[in-house]
Coordinates of C-alpha atoms and ligand atoms in Angstrom, one line a residue:
M11 CA -8.8 24.5 4.5
A12 CA -7.7 22.5 7.3
R13 CA -4.5 23.4 9.2
A14 CA -2.8 20.2 8.2
E15 CA -4.4 17.6 5.8
I16 CA -4.5 14.4 3.8
V17 CA -6.3 15.2 0.4
V18 CA -7.5 11.7 -1.1
D19 CA -9.0 11.9 -4.5
L20 CA -11.2 9.0 -4.9
D21 CA -12.0 9.6 -8.6
A22 CA -8.2 8.9 -8.9
I23 CA -8.6 5.7 -7.2
Q24 CA -11.2 4.8 -9.3
H25 CA -9.9 5.6 -12.7
N26 CA -6.5 3.6 -11.6
V27 CA -8.4 0.3 -10.8
Q28 CA -10.3 0.8 -14.2
R29 CA -6.9 1.1 -15.9
L30 CA -5.3 -1.5 -14.4
K31 CA -8.2 -4.0 -15.2
Q32 CA -8.2 -2.5 -18.8
H33 CA -4.4 -3.6 -18.8
V34 CA -4.9 -7.2 -17.8
A35 CA -8.4 -8.0 -18.5
R36 CA -9.4 -10.4 -16.1
P37 CA -10.6 -10.2 -12.6
L38 CA -8.8 -8.2 -10.1
M39 CA -7.9 -8.2 -6.3
A40 CA -7.4 -4.9 -4.9
I41 CA -5.4 -4.6 -1.9
V42 CA -6.7 -2.1 1.0
K43 CA -4.4 -3.4 3.7
A44 CA -2.8 -0.6 6.1
D45 CA -6.0 1.7 5.8
A46 CA -5.7 1.6 1.9
Y47 CA -2.1 2.3 2.6
G48 CA -2.7 5.4 4.5
H49 CA -5.6 6.3 2.1
G50 CA -8.4 5.6 4.4
L51 CA -10.0 1.8 4.1
L52 CA -13.7 2.6 3.8
P53 CA -13.8 5.2 1.0
C54 CA -10.7 3.9 -0.7
A55 CA -12.7 -0.2 -0.9
R56 CA -15.7 1.8 -2.3
A57 CA -13.6 3.3 -4.9
C58 CA -11.8 0.4 -5.9
L59 CA -14.9 -1.5 -6.2
A60 CA -16.3 1.3 -8.6
G61 CA -13.6 0.9 -10.5
G62 CA -14.3 -2.4 -11.1
A63 CA -12.2 -4.9 -8.5
D64 CA -13.7 -8.3 -8.4
M65 CA -12.6 -8.9 -4.9
L66 CA -10.8 -6.6 -1.9
G67 CA -7.3 -7.9 -0.5
V68 CA -6.0 -7.1 3.3
A69 CA -3.7 -8.9 5.4
I70 CA -5.1 -9.4 8.6
I71 CA -8.7 -10.4 9.4
D72 CA -9.9 -7.4 12.0
E73 CA -9.2 -5.1 8.3
A74 CA -11.8 -7.6 6.7
L75 CA -14.2 -7.2 9.7
T76 CA -14.3 -3.9 9.4
L77 CA -15.2 -3.9 5.7
R78 CA -17.9 -6.4 6.6
Q79 CA -19.3 -4.3 9.2
A80 CA -19.7 -1.2 7.4
G81 CA -21.6 -3.1 4.8
V82 CA -18.9 -4.1 2.1
A83 CA -20.3 -7.3 0.8
A84 CA -17.6 -7.7 -2.1
P85 CA -15.4 -10.9 -2.2
M86 CA -12.5 -10.6 0.6
M87 CA -9.7 -12.4 1.5
A88 CA -7.1 -11.9 4.5
W89 CA -3.8 -13.7 4.7
L90 CA -2.0 -12.8 7.6
I91 CA -3.4 -15.5 10.0
G92 CA -1.9 -16.3 13.3
P93 CA -2.8 -18.2 16.6
G94 CA -5.6 -17.3 18.3
D95 CA -7.0 -15.0 15.6
R96 CA -10.9 -14.7 14.9
L97 CA -11.2 -17.4 12.5
A98 CA -15.1 -18.4 13.2
D99 CA -15.7 -14.6 12.9
A100 CA -14.3 -14.5 9.6
V101 CA -15.8 -17.8 8.2
L102 CA -19.3 -15.9 9.1
A103 CA -18.3 -12.8 7.5
D104 CA -17.8 -15.1 4.5
V105 CA -14.0 -14.0 4.5
E106 CA -11.9 -15.6 2.1
L107 CA -8.3 -16.6 4.3
S108 CA -5.3 -17.9 3.1
V109 CA -3.5 -21.0 4.6
N110 CA 0.7 -21.4 4.9
A111 CA 0.3 -25.0 7.3
T112 CA -1.8 -27.9 8.0
W113 CA -1.9 -26.5 12.0
A114 CA -4.0 -23.2 10.1
L115 CA -5.7 -25.7 8.3
E116 CA -6.9 -27.5 11.1
E117 CA -7.7 -24.4 13.6
L118 CA -9.7 -23.4 10.1
I119 CA -11.5 -26.3 10.1
A120 CA -12.4 -26.4 13.6
A121 CA -13.7 -22.7 13.2
G122 CA -16.0 -23.7 10.1
Q123 CA -17.3 -26.4 12.5
A124 CA -17.7 -23.8 15.2
A125 CA -19.4 -21.6 12.9
G126 CA -21.3 -23.9 10.9
A127 CA -19.8 -23.0 7.3
A128 CA -17.0 -24.4 5.3
P129 CA -14.6 -21.6 5.3
R130 CA -13.2 -20.8 1.8
V131 CA -9.2 -21.0 1.4
H132 CA -6.2 -19.6 -0.8
L133 CA -3.5 -22.1 -0.3
K134 CA -0.2 -20.2 -0.4
A135 CA 3.0 -21.6 -1.7
D136 CA 6.6 -20.0 -0.9
T137 CA 7.9 -20.1 -4.0
G138 CA 11.3 -18.1 -2.8
L139 CA 10.2 -15.1 -0.9
S140 CA 10.7 -17.2 2.3
R141 CA 8.4 -15.0 4.1
A142 CA 4.6 -16.4 4.3
G143 CA 3.8 -19.6 2.8
A144 CA 4.3 -23.4 2.4
V145 CA 8.1 -24.3 1.2
P146 CA 8.1 -27.3 -1.2
A147 CA 9.2 -29.8 1.4
D148 CA 5.7 -29.1 3.0
W149 CA 3.8 -28.0 0.4
A150 CA 2.3 -32.1 -0.9
R151 CA 1.4 -32.6 2.9
L152 CA -0.5 -29.6 3.1
V153 CA -2.4 -30.1 -0.2
A154 CA -3.2 -33.5 0.5
A155 CA -4.4 -32.5 4.1
T156 CA -6.8 -29.7 1.7
A157 CA -7.8 -32.4 -0.5
R158 CA -9.2 -34.5 2.2
A159 CA -11.0 -31.8 4.2
A160 CA -12.4 -30.6 0.6
A161 CA -13.8 -34.1 0.2
A162 CA -15.2 -34.4 3.6
R163 CA -16.6 -30.7 3.0
T164 CA -14.9 -29.1 5.9
V165 CA -13.5 -26.4 3.7
R166 CA -13.8 -25.2 0.2
P167 CA -10.5 -24.4 -1.5
V168 CA -10.7 -22.1 -3.9
G169 CA -7.3 -20.5 -4.7
L170 CA -3.7 -21.2 -4.8
W171 CA -1.3 -18.2 -4.3
S172 CA 2.1 -17.1 -4.2
H173 CA 4.0 -13.7 -3.7
L174 CA 7.2 -12.3 -5.5
A175 CA 10.4 -11.2 -4.3
Y176 CA 11.6 -9.5 -7.1
A177 CA 8.7 -8.0 -9.2
D178 CA 9.8 -4.4 -8.9
A179 CA 12.9 -5.3 -10.6
P180 CA 11.0 -7.0 -13.8
D181 CA 14.1 -8.6 -15.4
H182 CA 15.5 -10.5 -12.2
P183 CA 15.9 -13.9 -12.6
T184 CA 14.2 -14.9 -9.4
I185 CA 10.8 -14.0 -11.3
D186 CA 11.4 -16.8 -13.5
R187 CA 12.4 -19.0 -11.0
Q188 CA 9.4 -18.2 -9.0
I189 CA 7.1 -18.6 -11.8
G190 CA 8.3 -22.4 -12.6
A191 CA 8.1 -22.9 -8.8
F192 CA 4.2 -21.8 -8.8
K193 CA 3.7 -23.8 -11.7
E194 CA 5.3 -27.1 -10.0
A195 CA 3.1 -26.4 -6.8
V196 CA -0.1 -25.9 -8.9
D197 CA 0.9 -28.9 -10.6
I198 CA 0.9 -31.2 -7.4
A199 CA -2.0 -29.5 -6.0
E200 CA -4.1 -30.5 -9.2
R201 CA -2.6 -34.1 -9.3
A202 CA -4.1 -34.0 -5.6
G203 CA -7.3 -33.0 -7.0
L204 CA -7.6 -29.6 -6.3
R205 CA -9.0 -28.3 -9.8
G206 CA -10.6 -24.8 -10.6
M207 CA -8.5 -22.9 -8.3
T208 CA -8.0 -19.4 -8.8
K209 CA -4.2 -18.9 -9.6
H210 CA -2.6 -15.5 -8.3
L211 CA 0.6 -14.3 -7.9
A212 CA 0.8 -10.5 -9.4
N213 CA 1.4 -7.7 -7.1
S214 CA 1.3 -4.3 -8.9
A215 CA 5.1 -4.3 -10.3
A216 CA 4.1 -7.7 -11.7
T217 CA 0.7 -6.5 -13.1
L218 CA 2.4 -3.7 -15.0
T219 CA 5.7 -5.1 -16.7
R220 CA 5.1 -9.2 -16.4
P221 CA 1.9 -10.3 -18.2
E222 CA 3.2 -14.2 -17.2
T223 CA 2.6 -13.8 -13.9
W224 CA -1.4 -12.6 -13.9
L225 CA -2.8 -16.0 -14.5
D226 CA -6.3 -16.2 -12.8
M227 CA -6.2 -12.8 -11.1
V228 CA -3.8 -10.1 -10.4
R229 CA -3.6 -8.1 -6.7
P230 CA -1.9 -4.7 -7.2
G231 CA -2.0 -2.3 -4.0
I232 CA 0.1 0.6 -4.6
A233 CA -0.9 1.1 -8.2
C234 CA -4.4 1.3 -7.1
Y235 CA -3.5 4.5 -5.5
G236 CA -1.4 6.0 -8.3
L237 CA 2.0 5.3 -7.3
D238 CA 4.3 3.4 -9.7
P239 CA 6.2 0.5 -7.7
L240 CA 9.1 0.6 -10.2
G241 CA 9.9 4.2 -8.8
G242 CA 9.1 5.7 -12.1
D243 CA 6.8 8.1 -13.7
P244 CA 2.9 6.6 -12.9
A245 CA 1.4 8.9 -15.7
V246 CA 3.4 6.5 -18.2
H247 CA 1.0 3.8 -17.1
G248 CA -1.9 5.9 -16.9
L249 CA -2.0 5.7 -13.0
R250 CA -2.8 9.3 -11.2
P251 CA -1.3 9.7 -7.5
A252 CA -4.4 10.0 -5.1
M253 CA -2.7 11.4 -2.4
T254 CA -1.8 15.3 -1.6
V255 CA -0.5 16.1 1.9
R256 CA -0.9 19.7 2.6
A257 CA -0.7 22.2 5.2
E258 CA -0.5 25.9 6.4
V259 CA 2.3 28.2 7.4
A260 CA 2.0 28.8 10.9
L261 CA 4.2 31.5 11.3
V262 CA 6.7 33.5 9.1
K263 CA 9.8 35.9 10.5
R264 CA 12.9 37.5 9.4
V265 CA 16.0 36.2 10.8
P266 CA 19.7 37.6 11.0
A267 CA 22.5 35.8 8.9
G268 CA 24.5 33.5 10.9
S269 CA 20.6 32.2 12.7
G270 CA 21.2 28.5 13.7
V271 CA 17.5 26.8 12.8
S272 CA 15.5 24.0 15.0
Y273 CA 17.1 21.7 17.5
G274 CA 21.0 21.2 17.1
H275 CA 21.1 23.9 14.3
E276 CA 22.0 22.0 11.6
Y277 CA 21.2 24.8 9.2
V278 CA 22.3 28.1 9.5
T279 CA 21.3 31.0 7.4
D280 CA 24.1 32.5 5.4
R281 CA 22.1 35.7 4.8
E282 CA 18.8 37.5 6.4
T283 CA 16.6 35.8 5.3
G284 CA 12.3 34.7 6.0
L285 CA 11.8 31.3 7.8
A286 CA 8.7 29.8 7.3
L287 CA 7.3 27.4 10.3
V288 CA 5.1 24.3 9.1
P289 CA 3.0 22.9 11.5
I290 CA 4.0 19.0 11.0
G291 CA 6.8 17.0 12.0
Y292 CA 7.2 13.0 12.9
A293 CA 4.2 12.9 14.7
E294 CA 2.7 13.4 11.5
G295 CA 4.6 10.9 9.9
I296 CA 7.3 13.7 8.3
P297 CA 10.4 11.4 8.4
R298 CA 13.0 13.0 10.9
N299 CA 15.6 12.2 8.1
A300 CA 13.8 14.6 5.7
T301 CA 15.5 17.4 7.7
N302 CA 17.9 19.5 5.1
V303 CA 16.5 17.3 2.4
G304 CA 12.9 17.0 2.5
P305 CA 11.2 19.0 -0.7
V306 CA 8.1 21.3 -0.3
W307 CA 5.9 23.5 -2.5
L308 CA 5.6 26.6 -0.9
G309 CA 4.8 30.5 -2.7
G310 CA 5.3 29.5 -5.9
A311 CA 8.5 27.6 -5.5
R312 CA 10.4 24.1 -4.5
R313 CA 12.2 24.8 -1.4
T314 CA 13.8 22.4 1.4
I315 CA 13.2 22.0 4.5
R316 CA 16.1 23.7 6.7
G317 CA 17.0 22.2 10.3
R318 CA 15.9 19.5 11.8
V319 CA 12.2 18.0 11.6
C320 CA 10.8 18.0 15.3
M321 CA 7.7 16.2 16.6
D322 CA 5.2 18.9 15.7
Q323 CA 6.8 21.5 13.2
F324 CA 10.0 22.2 10.7
V325 CA 11.1 25.0 9.0
V326 CA 11.3 26.3 5.5
D327 CA 13.8 29.1 4.5
V328 CA 11.8 31.3 2.0
G329 CA 14.7 33.9 1.3
D330 CA 12.6 37.3 0.4
D331 CA 10.0 35.6 -1.1
P332 CA 6.4 37.4 0.1
V333 CA 5.0 34.1 1.8
R334 CA 3.2 34.8 4.7
A335 CA 1.2 32.8 7.8
G336 CA -1.7 30.9 6.2
D337 CA -0.2 30.2 2.9
E338 CA -0.3 26.8 1.4
V339 CA 2.7 24.2 1.9
L340 CA 2.3 21.1 -0.5
V341 CA 4.3 18.3 1.0
W342 CA 3.4 15.6 -2.1
G343 CA 1.0 15.0 -4.1
P344 CA 0.4 14.4 -7.9
G345 CA 2.9 16.7 -9.0
T346 CA 0.8 18.7 -11.4
Q347 CA 1.0 21.7 -9.6
G348 CA 4.9 21.7 -9.1
E349 CA 4.6 20.1 -5.9
P350 CA 6.8 17.2 -5.1
T351 CA 5.4 13.8 -5.5
A352 CA 5.3 10.8 -3.1
Q353 CA 8.4 9.1 -5.3
D354 CA 10.4 12.7 -5.1
W355 CA 10.2 12.1 -1.3
A356 CA 10.9 8.5 -1.3
D357 CA 14.3 9.3 -3.1
A358 CA 15.0 12.3 -0.9
V359 CA 14.9 10.4 2.2
D360 CA 16.0 7.0 0.8
T361 CA 13.1 4.8 1.6
I362 CA 9.8 3.9 -0.8
H363 CA 6.7 5.8 -1.3
Y364 CA 4.9 2.9 0.0
E365 CA 6.3 3.6 3.6
L366 CA 5.5 7.4 3.3
V367 CA 1.6 7.2 2.5
T368 CA 0.9 4.5 5.2
R369 CA 2.7 6.5 8.1
I370 CA 1.4 10.2 6.8
G371 CA -1.4 10.7 9.3
G372 CA -1.1 11.5 13.2
R373 CA -2.8 14.8 14.0
M374 CA -3.5 15.7 10.2
T375 CA -7.3 15.2 9.1
R376 CA -8.3 13.3 6.3
R377 CA -10.7 14.9 3.3
Y378 CA -12.0 12.8 0.4
V379 CA -12.5 14.6 -2.9
G380 CA -14.5 12.9 -5.5
G381 CA -16.1 9.4 -5.6
S382 CA -19.8 8.8 -6.0
G383 CA -21.2 9.7 -2.7
Ligands
PLP16 C1 0.7 -5.9 -0.3 C2 0.6 -7.1 -1.3 C3 -0.1 -7.0 -2.0 C4 0.2 -5.6 -3.3 O1 1.4 -5.7 -3.2 P1 1.9 -4.0 -4.0 O2 3.3 -3.9 -4.4 O3 1.7 -2.8 -3.4 O4 1.1 -4.1 -5.5 C5 -0.2 -7.9 -2.9 N1 0.0 -9.4 -2.4 C6 0.6 -9.7 -1.3 C7 0.5 -11.0 -0.1 C8 0.7 -8.5 -0.1 O5 1.3 -8.5 0.8

């Protein structure tokens, strides 16, 4: 057992992807960006493919090339392209790329010519998120330029896509508006001659709740890792959280009543008590604002971090319970042994579980369980 580690259950990821595929009964692009949401890019990509993912999605080209270099041959898409990116390398590695603007299309055509291959592109429409994608005023021009390039065989358009602003609030009126705006964008593209494109719109939340967004393919990320984007119990959707964060108590000691605990004495003992020192801190991604609110499972009970979270460590008040150095501390996990979940943590520190799982790491080691290898 390691001092402090992240345990990733690859069988859970495979199961979740299988479950999502059954739910939508159509192609699925599993999103493995940001080191597979902190779960580890390569093993998770393989687990997603073993679960039936048809395609992998990443944000940046480097992530796609890392997968290719490791021998992952599955269809793959990267969408966050900036000036000076390694477009020719991506084209040579058969990575499909998203295009938001005509300048990017031109760069991509040039990169394809340098690489000696026609890049596969997904045109992204901004249907109301105001993040990536072409706004309606620019869409017709982008579509026309792409159709011309396709006729000249300098690009191969394969997809039309967009992203939702409010999918985690399934009744929000912006969802219908975005679906409508996307249909208009698709109509314009089809009239310009871009037919047979794979149309995709749904992230995890929409995959779980809004079938009209599923179209030709869904793009779940967080749900593949077993977390509910709507903040509820993932088991309701048949999903199993894949990540457990655990550490071993480094030291236990008795202190008298009135002892100030950790920097700034934000916790003061009100009786003689036992304090357990846990050897992970904000350098590992434990939020500093978990001070006096972060939940852990230790010595058979739920307890709360006491005093400030430090860079390398935090303290838990264990009262008179027989906790010893070396005992296991579960920070978050699936919740099946009484431990807090990443959602419990998100509620306690006022963020989303996405941020917690992607940030956890630092000096912790990662260990995989399950998986076919
Ligand atoms: C991250 C991302 C997704 C996946 O989102 P989840 O909420 O994790 O399912 C899908 N599409 C795009 C464009 C993304 O950036």
